[in-house]
Amino acid sequence: MSVSSVRIATQDPSRLIRRLCKHWAHKYPVSFDERQGEIQLALGHCLLRAGDGLLDVRLQASDAGQAPFFRQVVAEHLQRMAGGETLDFAWRDDEAGIAPGEGKD
């Protein structure tokens, strides 16, 4: 299993969670509210958590070899959901990753 994480600055993290979860709900098991979302995709598990102007994303790829593709798929979909806002994805690929909510002041 491979874990990747990213912290994204965004104007409305709750909106991104809602839009991404609704987008994938027809195909994958999804649960979400205004603060977090979880999606169980074929590639692995995606956890989304909203903070003040931040979206934490944590991916657990089922197959380590598919981790780069998993990151790409999630990033492309989030960017589409962001509308005109440009998101920056600086993925961390490690076993610890960013714990959702960590580092908020």
Coordinates of N, CA, C and O in Angstrom, one line a residue:
M1 N 0.8 -1.2 0.0 CA 0.0 0.0 0.0 C 0.9 1.2 0.0 O 1.9 1.3 0.6
S2 N 0.5 2.2 -0.7 CA 1.2 3.5 -0.8 C 0.3 4.6 -0.4 O -0.9 4.7 -0.7
V3 N 0.9 5.6 0.4 CA 0.1 6.7 0.9 C 0.7 8.0 0.3 O 1.9 8.2 0.3
S4 N -0.2 8.8 -0.2 CA 0.2 10.1 -0.7 C -0.7 11.2 -0.1 O -1.9 10.9 0.2
S5 N -0.1 12.4 0.1 CA -1.0 13.4 0.6 C -0.6 14.8 0.0 O 0.5 14.9 -0.5
V6 N -1.5 15.7 0.1 CA -1.3 17.1 -0.4 C -2.2 18.0 0.3 O -3.3 17.6 0.8
R7 N -1.7 19.2 0.6 CA -2.4 20.3 1.2 C -2.6 21.4 0.1 O -1.6 21.9 -0.4
I8 N -3.8 21.7 -0.2 CA -4.1 22.6 -1.3 C -4.8 23.8 -0.8 O -5.8 23.8 -0.1
A9 N -4.3 25.0 -1.2 CA -4.9 26.3 -0.9 C -6.1 26.4 -1.8 O -5.9 26.3 -3.0
T10 N -7.2 26.7 -1.3 CA -8.4 26.9 -2.1 C -9.4 27.8 -1.5 O -9.5 27.9 -0.2
Q11 N -10.2 28.5 -2.3 CA -11.2 29.5 -1.7 C -12.3 28.8 -1.0 O -12.8 29.3 0.0
D12 N -12.7 27.6 -1.4 CA -13.9 26.9 -0.8 C -13.7 25.4 -0.8 O -14.2 24.7 -1.6
P13 N -12.9 24.9 0.2 CA -12.6 23.5 0.3 C -13.9 22.6 0.4 O -13.9 21.5 -0.2
S14 N -14.9 23.1 1.1 CA -16.1 22.3 1.3 C -16.8 22.1 0.0 O -17.4 21.0 -0.3
R15 N -16.8 23.1 -0.9 CA -17.4 23.0 -2.2 C -16.7 21.9 -3.0 O -17.4 21.1 -3.7
L16 N -15.4 21.9 -3.0 CA -14.6 20.9 -3.7 C -14.9 19.5 -3.2 O -15.1 18.6 -4.0
I17 N -15.0 19.3 -1.9 CA -15.4 18.0 -1.4 C -16.8 17.6 -1.9 O -16.9 16.5 -2.4
R18 N -17.7 18.5 -1.7 CA -19.1 18.2 -2.1 C -19.2 17.8 -3.6 O -19.8 16.8 -4.0
R19 N -18.5 18.6 -4.5 CA -18.6 18.4 -5.9 C -17.9 17.1 -6.3 O -18.4 16.3 -7.1
L20 N -16.7 16.8 -5.7 CA -16.0 15.6 -6.1 C -16.8 14.4 -5.6 O -16.9 13.4 -6.4
C21 N -17.3 14.4 -4.4 CA -18.0 13.3 -3.9 C -19.3 13.0 -4.7 O -19.6 11.9 -5.0
K22 N -20.0 14.0 -5.0 CA -21.2 13.9 -5.8 C -20.9 13.3 -7.2 O -21.6 12.5 -7.7
H23 N -19.8 13.8 -7.8 CA -19.4 13.3 -9.1 C -19.1 11.8 -9.1 O -19.5 11.2 -10.0
W24 N -18.4 11.3 -8.1 CA -18.1 9.9 -8.0 C -19.1 9.0 -7.4 O -19.0 7.8 -7.4
A25 N -20.1 9.6 -6.7 CA -21.1 8.8 -6.0 C -21.9 7.8 -6.8 O -22.3 6.8 -6.3
H26 N -22.0 8.1 -8.1 CA -22.8 7.2 -9.0 C -22.0 5.9 -9.3 O -22.6 4.9 -9.7
K27 N -20.7 5.9 -9.0 CA -19.8 4.8 -9.4 C -19.1 4.1 -8.2 O -18.8 2.9 -8.3
Y28 N -18.9 4.9 -7.1 CA -18.1 4.4 -6.0 C -18.8 4.7 -4.7 O -19.5 5.6 -4.6
P29 N -18.5 3.9 -3.6 CA -19.0 4.2 -2.3 C -18.4 5.6 -1.8 O -17.2 5.8 -1.9
V30 N -19.3 6.4 -1.4 CA -18.9 7.8 -1.0 C -19.6 8.2 0.2 O -20.8 7.8 0.4
S31 N -19.0 9.0 1.1 CA -19.7 9.6 2.2 C -19.0 11.0 2.4 O -17.8 11.2 2.2
F32 N -19.9 12.0 2.7 CA -19.3 13.3 2.8 C -20.3 14.2 3.6 O -21.4 14.0 3.7
D33 N -19.7 15.3 4.2 CA -20.4 16.4 4.8 C -19.6 17.7 4.4 O -18.7 17.6 3.6
E34 N -19.9 18.7 5.1 CA -19.2 20.0 4.8 C -17.7 20.0 5.2 O -17.0 20.9 4.6
R35 N -17.3 19.2 6.0 CA -15.9 19.2 6.5 C -15.0 18.1 6.0 O -13.8 18.2 6.0
Q36 N -15.6 17.0 5.6 CA -14.8 15.9 5.0 C -15.5 15.0 4.1 O -16.8 15.0 4.0
G37 N -14.8 14.2 3.3 CA -15.4 13.3 2.4 C -14.5 12.1 2.2 O -13.3 12.2 2.4
E38 N -15.1 10.9 1.9 CA -14.3 9.7 1.7 C -14.9 9.0 0.5 O -16.1 9.0 0.3
I39 N -14.0 8.6 -0.4 CA -14.4 7.9 -1.6 C -13.5 6.6 -1.7 O -12.3 6.7 -1.6
Q40 N -14.2 5.5 -1.9 CA -13.5 4.3 -2.1 C -13.5 3.9 -3.6 O -14.4 3.4 -4.1
L41 N -12.4 4.3 -4.3 CA -12.3 4.1 -5.7 C -11.6 2.8 -6.0 O -11.1 2.1 -5.1
A42 N -11.6 2.3 -7.2 CA -11.0 1.1 -7.6 C -9.5 1.2 -7.3 O -8.8 0.2 -7.0
L43 N -8.9 2.4 -7.4 CA -7.5 2.6 -7.2 C -7.1 2.6 -5.7 O -5.9 2.5 -5.4
G44 N -8.1 2.9 -4.9 CA -7.8 3.0 -3.4 C -8.7 3.9 -2.7 O -9.8 4.3 -3.3
H45 N -8.3 4.4 -1.6 CA -9.1 5.2 -0.7 C -8.7 6.6 -0.8 O -7.5 6.9 -0.7
C46 N -9.7 7.6 -0.9 CA -9.4 9.0 -0.9 C -10.1 9.7 0.3 O -11.3 9.5 0.4
L47 N -9.4 10.4 1.1 CA -9.9 11.1 2.2 C -9.7 12.6 2.0 O -8.5 13.0 1.7
L48 N -10.7 13.4 2.1 CA -10.7 14.8 1.9 C -11.1 15.5 3.2 O -12.1 15.2 3.7
R49 N -10.3 16.5 3.6 CA -10.7 17.3 4.8 C -10.6 18.8 4.5 O -9.6 19.2 4.0
A50 N -11.6 19.5 4.9 CA -11.6 21.0 4.7 C -11.1 21.7 5.9 O -11.4 21.3 7.0
G51 N -10.3 22.7 5.7 CA -9.9 23.7 6.7 C -10.1 25.1 6.2 O -10.7 25.3 5.2
D52 N -9.7 26.0 6.9 CA -9.8 27.4 6.5 C -8.9 27.7 5.3 O -7.7 27.9 5.5
G53 N -9.5 27.7 4.2 CA -8.8 28.0 2.9 C -7.9 26.9 2.5 O -7.0 27.1 1.7
L54 N -8.0 25.7 3.1 CA -7.2 24.5 2.8 C -8.0 23.3 2.6 O -9.0 23.1 3.2
L55 N -7.5 22.5 1.7 CA -8.1 21.1 1.5 C -7.0 20.1 1.6 O -6.0 20.2 0.9
D56 N -7.1 19.2 2.6 CA -6.1 18.2 2.8 C -6.7 16.9 2.1 O -7.8 16.6 2.2
V57 N -5.8 16.3 1.2 CA -6.2 15.1 0.5 C -5.2 14.0 0.9 O -4.0 14.2 0.8
R58 N -5.7 12.9 1.2 CA -4.8 11.7 1.6 C -5.3 10.5 0.8 O -6.5 10.2 0.8
L59 N -4.4 10.0 0.0 CA -4.7 8.8 -0.8 C -4.0 7.6 -0.3 O -2.8 7.6 0.0
Q60 N -4.7 6.5 -0.3 CA -4.1 5.2 0.0 C -4.3 4.3 -1.2 O -5.4 3.8 -1.4
A61 N -3.3 4.2 -2.0 CA -3.4 3.4 -3.2 C -3.3 1.9 -2.9 O -2.5 1.5 -2.1
S62 N -4.2 1.1 -3.5 CA -4.3 -0.3 -3.2 C -3.0 -1.0 -3.8 O -2.5 -2.0 -3.2
D63 N -2.5 -0.4 -4.8 CA -1.3 -1.0 -5.5 C -0.2 0.2 -5.6 O -0.5 1.2 -6.2
A64 N 0.9 0.0 -5.0 CA 1.9 1.1 -5.0 C 2.3 1.5 -6.4 O 2.6 2.7 -6.6
G65 N 2.3 0.6 -7.3 CA 2.6 0.9 -8.7 C 1.6 1.9 -9.3 O 1.9 2.5 -10.3
Q66 N 0.4 1.9 -8.8 CA -0.7 2.7 -9.4 C -0.7 4.1 -8.7 O -1.6 4.9 -9.1
A67 N 0.1 4.3 -7.6 CA 0.0 5.6 -6.9 C 0.1 6.8 -7.7 O -0.6 7.8 -7.6
P68 N 1.1 6.9 -8.6 CA 1.2 8.1 -9.5 C 0.0 8.3 -10.3 O -0.5 9.5 -10.4
F69 N -0.6 7.3 -10.9 CA -1.8 7.4 -11.7 C -3.0 7.8 -10.8 O -3.8 8.7 -11.2
F70 N -3.1 7.3 -9.6 CA -4.1 7.7 -8.6 C -4.1 9.2 -8.3 O -5.1 9.9 -8.3
R71 N -2.8 9.7 -8.0 CA -2.7 11.1 -7.7 C -3.1 11.9 -8.9 O -3.8 12.9 -8.8
Q72 N -2.8 11.5 -10.1 CA -3.1 12.2 -11.3 C -4.6 12.3 -11.5 O -5.2 13.3 -11.8
V73 N -5.3 11.1 -11.3 CA -6.7 11.1 -11.5 C -7.4 12.0 -10.5 O -8.3 12.8 -10.9
V74 N -7.1 12.0 -9.3 CA -7.7 12.8 -8.2 C -7.4 14.3 -8.5 O -8.3 15.1 -8.4
A75 N -6.1 14.6 -8.8 CA -5.8 16.0 -9.1 C -6.6 16.6 -10.3 O -7.1 17.7 -10.3
E76 N -6.7 15.8 -11.4 CA -7.4 16.2 -12.6 C -8.9 16.5 -12.2 O -9.5 17.5 -12.7
H77 N -9.4 15.6 -11.5 CA -10.9 15.7 -11.1 C -11.1 16.9 -10.2 O -12.0 17.7 -10.4
L78 N -10.2 17.1 -9.2 CA -10.3 18.3 -8.3 C -10.2 19.6 -9.1 O -10.9 20.5 -8.9
Q79 N -9.2 19.6 -10.0 CA -9.0 20.8 -10.8 C -10.3 21.1 -11.6 O -10.7 22.3 -11.7
R80 N -10.9 20.1 -12.2 CA -12.2 20.3 -13.0 C -13.3 20.9 -12.0 O -14.0 21.7 -12.4
M81 N -13.3 20.3 -10.8 CA -14.3 20.8 -9.9 C -14.1 22.2 -9.4 O -15.0 22.9 -8.9
A82 N -12.9 22.7 -9.5 CA -12.5 24.0 -9.0 C -12.9 25.1 -9.9 O -12.8 26.3 -9.5
G83 N -13.4 24.8 -11.1 CA -13.9 25.9 -12.0 C -12.7 26.7 -12.4 O -11.7 26.2 -12.9
G84 N -12.8 28.0 -12.3 CA -11.7 28.9 -12.7 C -10.5 29.0 -11.8 O -9.5 29.6 -12.1
E85 N -10.6 28.5 -10.6 CA -9.5 28.5 -9.7 C -8.4 27.5 -10.0 O -8.7 26.4 -10.4
T86 N -7.2 27.9 -10.0 CA -6.0 27.0 -10.3 C -5.5 26.5 -9.0 O -5.1 27.2 -8.1
L87 N -5.5 25.2 -8.9 CA -5.0 24.5 -7.7 C -3.6 24.0 -7.9 O -3.2 23.7 -9.0
D88 N -2.8 24.0 -6.8 CA -1.4 23.6 -6.9 C -1.3 22.3 -6.1 O -1.7 22.2 -4.9
F89 N -0.8 21.2 -6.8 CA -0.6 19.9 -6.2 C 0.8 19.6 -6.0 O 1.5 19.2 -7.0
A90 N 1.3 19.7 -4.8 CA 2.7 19.3 -4.4 C 2.5 18.0 -3.5 O 2.6 18.1 -2.3
W91 N 2.3 16.9 -4.2 CA 2.1 15.6 -3.5 C 3.3 15.2 -2.7 O 4.4 15.3 -3.1
R92 N 3.0 14.7 -1.5 CA 4.0 14.0 -0.7 C 3.7 12.5 -0.8 O 2.6 12.1 -0.6
D93 N 4.7 11.7 -1.0 CA 4.5 10.3 -1.2 C 5.3 9.6 -0.1 O 6.6 9.5 -0.2
D94 N 4.6 9.2 1.0 CA 5.3 8.6 2.1 C 4.3 7.8 2.9 O 3.1 7.9 2.7
E95 N 4.7 7.1 3.9 CA 3.8 6.3 4.7 C 3.1 7.2 5.8 O 2.0 6.8 6.2
A96 N 3.7 8.3 6.1 CA 3.1 9.2 7.1 C 2.1 10.1 6.5 O 0.9 10.2 6.9
G97 N 2.5 10.8 5.5 CA 1.7 11.8 4.8 C 1.2 12.9 5.8 O 1.8 13.1 6.9
I98 N 0.3 13.7 5.3 CA -0.2 14.8 6.2 C -1.4 14.3 6.8 O -2.4 13.8 6.2
A99 N -1.4 14.3 8.1 CA -2.6 13.9 8.9 C -3.7 15.0 8.7 O -3.3 16.1 8.8
P100 N -4.8 14.6 8.3 CA -5.9 15.6 8.0 C -6.0 16.5 9.3 O -6.1 16.0 10.4
G101 N -6.0 17.8 9.0 CA -6.2 18.8 10.1 C -4.8 19.2 10.8 O -4.8 20.1 11.5
E102 N -3.8 18.5 10.4 CA -2.5 18.8 11.0 C -1.9 20.1 10.5 O -2.0 20.5 9.4
G103 N -1.3 20.8 11.4 CA -0.6 22.0 11.0 C -1.5 23.3 10.9 O -1.0 24.3 10.3
K104 N -2.7 23.2 11.3 CA -3.5 24.4 11.2 C -3.3 25.3 12.3 O -3.2 24.9 13.5
D105 N -3.2 26.6 12.0 CA -2.9 27.6 13.1 C -4.2 28.1 13.6 O -5.1 28.3 13.0

